[in-house]
Amino acid sequence: MKLKTQLLIAFIISLVSLLAFSVMAILVRRNTIVSFDSRIISFVQGLESPWLTTIMRFFTFIGDTIPVIFLTLVSLFILYKVLNHRAELVLFVAVMVGANILFLTLKMFFQRARPDLHRLAEATNYSFPSGHATMAFALYGVLTFLLWRHINTSFKRKMHIIVSGIVILSIGISRIYLGVHYPSDILAGYFISAFWLLLAIGFFQRYRDKRNKKVSSPSG
């Protein structure tokens, strides 16, 4: 697939993600998504059991601030010291910092209170959008993109995408299960993170293409 086609697809998906987040934000603002949230919460929390609670607490833990920071630092070290991929390091930092700023800013703007029906965990701050969902999508999404570029078999690429998708989805579901987020918070976090991730990847790919053309072009 040509780079221009890839960039166009990334831009379209990024725009669709932004529009989806906007729709979700409007529904939350108008308080017209209560029925949807309630049905999903009832279903997810209806599955409650001791073993499932342990699993959900684990996925929430790996989406917490300290594990995310740890994985970020390890990734930065590998990109900088081991692989010497400076441009990819810049992309990684841009995605993580940008996603963090986005969800914190949006939380302060919407100031949505967290659900208080049946909590199995405690959480502070506002609810919309979910920081866990936003940062999980950003972290595992950008790692999937960076590793995908260096994986040489189709099977390994597919497995990597599947595993990352399961982790991202499980972190989001865990927040609903534990009673600290509405489903719309999770979806909004995914949408806004997808918007930023794909936008950043698009700029990265364009930069790489221009640099490669400059290096390969004959000097005057």
Coordinates of C-alpha atoms in Angstrom, one line a residue:
M1 CA 0.0 0.0 0.0
K2 CA 1.4 3.4 -1.0
L3 CA 2.2 5.9 1.7
K4 CA -0.3 8.4 0.5
T5 CA -3.0 5.8 0.8
Q6 CA -1.9 4.9 4.3
L7 CA -1.8 8.5 5.3
L8 CA -5.3 9.1 3.9
I9 CA -6.7 6.0 5.7
A10 CA -5.0 7.1 9.0
F11 CA -6.5 10.7 8.6
I12 CA -10.0 9.4 7.9
I13 CA -10.0 7.0 10.9
S14 CA -8.5 9.8 13.0
L15 CA -11.3 12.1 11.9
V16 CA -14.0 9.5 12.5
S17 CA -12.6 8.8 16.0
L18 CA -12.8 12.5 16.8
L19 CA -16.4 12.7 15.5
A20 CA -17.3 9.6 17.5
F21 CA -15.8 11.3 20.6
S22 CA -17.8 14.5 19.9
V23 CA -21.0 12.5 19.6
M24 CA -20.3 10.8 22.8
A25 CA -19.5 14.1 24.5
I26 CA -22.8 15.6 23.3
L27 CA -24.8 12.6 24.6
V28 CA -23.1 12.9 28.0
R29 CA -23.6 16.6 28.2
R30 CA -27.3 16.2 27.4
N31 CA -27.5 13.2 29.8
T32 CA -29.2 11.1 27.1
I33 CA -26.8 8.1 27.4
V34 CA -27.9 7.0 30.8
S35 CA -29.9 4.0 29.5
F36 CA -27.0 2.7 27.4
D37 CA -24.6 3.1 30.3
S38 CA -27.0 1.4 32.8
R39 CA -27.6 -1.6 30.5
I40 CA -23.8 -2.2 30.0
I41 CA -23.0 -1.7 33.7
S42 CA -25.8 -4.2 34.7
F43 CA -24.5 -6.8 32.3
V44 CA -20.8 -6.4 33.2
Q45 CA -21.3 -6.2 37.0
G46 CA -23.8 -9.1 36.7
L47 CA -20.8 -11.3 35.9
E48 CA -19.2 -10.6 39.3
S49 CA -17.4 -13.4 41.0
P50 CA -14.2 -13.7 43.2
W51 CA -12.0 -15.0 40.4
L52 CA -13.2 -12.5 37.9
T53 CA -12.7 -9.6 40.4
T54 CA -9.1 -10.7 40.8
I55 CA -8.6 -10.6 37.0
M56 CA -10.3 -7.3 36.7
R57 CA -8.2 -5.8 39.5
F58 CA -5.1 -7.0 37.6
F59 CA -6.1 -5.3 34.4
T60 CA -6.9 -2.1 36.2
F61 CA -3.5 -2.2 37.9
I62 CA -1.6 -2.5 34.7
G63 CA -3.5 0.6 33.5
D64 CA -2.7 2.6 36.6
T65 CA -0.2 5.5 36.5
I66 CA 2.8 3.7 38.0
P67 CA 2.8 0.6 35.7
V68 CA 2.1 2.9 32.7
I69 CA 5.1 5.1 33.7
F70 CA 7.3 2.0 34.2
L71 CA 6.4 0.6 30.8
T72 CA 6.9 4.0 29.2
L73 CA 10.4 4.4 30.7
V74 CA 11.4 0.8 29.7
S75 CA 10.2 1.5 26.2
L76 CA 12.1 4.8 26.0
F77 CA 15.2 3.1 27.2
I78 CA 14.9 0.4 24.6
L79 CA 14.2 2.8 21.8
Y80 CA 17.0 5.2 22.7
K81 CA 19.8 2.9 24.0
V82 CA 19.2 -0.5 22.5
L83 CA 17.6 0.2 19.1
N84 CA 18.9 3.7 18.6
H85 CA 15.6 4.7 17.1
R86 CA 15.5 8.4 17.9
A87 CA 12.6 9.3 15.6
E88 CA 10.4 6.5 17.0
L89 CA 11.3 7.7 20.5
V90 CA 9.9 11.2 19.6
L91 CA 6.7 9.6 18.3
F92 CA 6.3 7.6 21.5
V93 CA 6.8 10.6 23.7
A94 CA 4.4 12.7 21.6
V95 CA 1.7 10.1 21.8
M96 CA 2.0 9.5 25.5
V97 CA 2.3 13.2 26.6
G98 CA -0.4 14.3 24.2
A99 CA -2.8 11.6 25.3
N100 CA -2.2 12.5 29.0
I101 CA -2.8 16.2 28.4
L102 CA -6.0 15.4 26.4
F103 CA -7.7 13.3 29.0
L104 CA -6.8 15.6 31.9
T105 CA -8.0 18.6 30.0
L106 CA -11.3 16.9 29.0
K107 CA -11.9 15.7 32.5
M108 CA -11.7 19.2 33.8
F109 CA -13.9 20.5 31.0
F110 CA -16.7 18.0 31.4
Q111 CA -16.4 17.4 35.2
R112 CA -18.6 14.3 35.1
A113 CA -19.1 12.6 38.4
R114 CA -18.2 8.9 38.7
P115 CA -20.8 6.2 39.1
D116 CA -21.7 5.4 42.7
L117 CA -23.9 2.3 42.4
H118 CA -21.7 -0.6 43.2
R119 CA -18.0 0.0 43.6
L120 CA -15.3 -2.6 44.1
A121 CA -12.5 0.0 43.9
E122 CA -12.0 3.6 44.8
A123 CA -11.1 6.3 42.3
T124 CA -10.7 10.1 42.5
N125 CA -10.9 12.8 39.9
Y126 CA -13.7 13.1 37.3
S127 CA -15.0 10.3 35.1
F128 CA -15.2 11.5 31.5
P129 CA -13.2 10.4 29.6
S130 CA -11.5 7.4 31.2
G131 CA -7.8 8.1 31.8
H132 CA -7.2 4.3 32.0
A133 CA -8.8 3.8 28.6
T134 CA -7.1 6.8 27.0
M135 CA -3.6 5.9 28.2
A136 CA -4.0 2.1 27.6
F137 CA -5.0 2.8 24.0
A138 CA -2.2 5.3 23.5
L139 CA 0.5 3.1 25.2
Y140 CA -0.3 -0.3 23.7
G141 CA -1.4 1.3 20.4
V142 CA 1.9 3.1 19.8
L143 CA 3.9 0.0 21.0
T144 CA 1.9 -2.1 18.5
F145 CA 2.7 0.3 15.7
L146 CA 6.4 0.5 16.5
L147 CA 6.8 -3.3 17.0
W148 CA 4.7 -4.1 14.0
R149 CA 7.2 -2.2 11.8
H150 CA 10.0 -4.6 13.0
I151 CA 8.1 -7.9 12.9
N152 CA 8.8 -9.8 9.8
T153 CA 6.0 -12.4 9.6
S154 CA 2.3 -11.8 9.1
F155 CA 1.3 -14.3 11.9
K156 CA 3.4 -12.6 14.5
R157 CA 2.0 -9.2 13.5
K158 CA -1.5 -10.5 13.8
M159 CA -0.9 -12.1 17.1
H160 CA 0.7 -8.9 18.4
I161 CA -2.3 -6.9 17.4
I162 CA -4.7 -9.4 18.9
V163 CA -2.8 -9.5 22.3
S164 CA -2.6 -5.6 22.4
G165 CA -6.3 -5.4 21.6
I166 CA -7.3 -7.8 24.3
V167 CA -5.2 -5.9 26.9
I168 CA -6.7 -2.5 25.9
L169 CA -10.3 -3.9 25.9
S170 CA -9.8 -5.7 29.2
I171 CA -8.4 -2.6 30.9
G172 CA -11.5 -0.7 29.8
I173 CA -13.9 -3.4 30.9
S174 CA -12.2 -3.7 34.3
R175 CA -13.1 0.0 35.0
I176 CA -16.8 -0.7 34.3
Y177 CA -16.7 -4.0 36.3
L178 CA -15.1 -2.3 39.3
G179 CA -17.7 0.4 39.2
V180 CA -15.5 3.4 38.7
H181 CA -16.4 4.4 35.2
Y182 CA -19.4 4.5 32.9
P183 CA -19.1 2.6 29.6
S184 CA -19.4 5.9 27.7
D185 CA -16.3 7.1 29.6
I186 CA -14.4 4.1 28.3
L187 CA -15.5 4.5 24.7
A188 CA -14.8 8.2 24.8
G189 CA -11.2 7.5 26.1
Y190 CA -10.7 5.0 23.2
F191 CA -12.0 7.5 20.6
I192 CA -10.0 10.5 21.7
S193 CA -6.9 8.3 22.1
A194 CA -7.4 6.8 18.6
F195 CA -7.7 10.3 17.2
W196 CA -4.4 11.5 18.7
L197 CA -2.5 8.2 18.1
L198 CA -3.4 8.1 14.4
L199 CA -2.7 11.8 13.9
A200 CA 0.7 11.4 15.4
I201 CA 1.5 8.3 13.4
G202 CA 0.4 10.1 10.2
F203 CA 2.8 13.0 10.9
F204 CA 5.6 10.5 11.8
Q205 CA 5.1 8.5 8.6
R206 CA 5.2 11.7 6.5
Y207 CA 8.3 12.9 8.3
R208 CA 10.0 9.5 7.6
D209 CA 9.1 9.6 4.0
K210 CA 10.4 13.1 3.5
R211 CA 13.7 12.2 5.3
N212 CA 14.1 9.0 3.2
K213 CA 13.6 10.9 0.0
K214 CA 16.1 13.6 1.0
V215 CA 18.7 10.9 1.9
S216 CA 18.2 9.0 -1.3
S217 CA 18.1 12.0 -3.7
P218 CA 21.4 12.8 -5.4
S219 CA 23.2 15.9 -4.2
G220 CA 23.7 18.8 -6.5

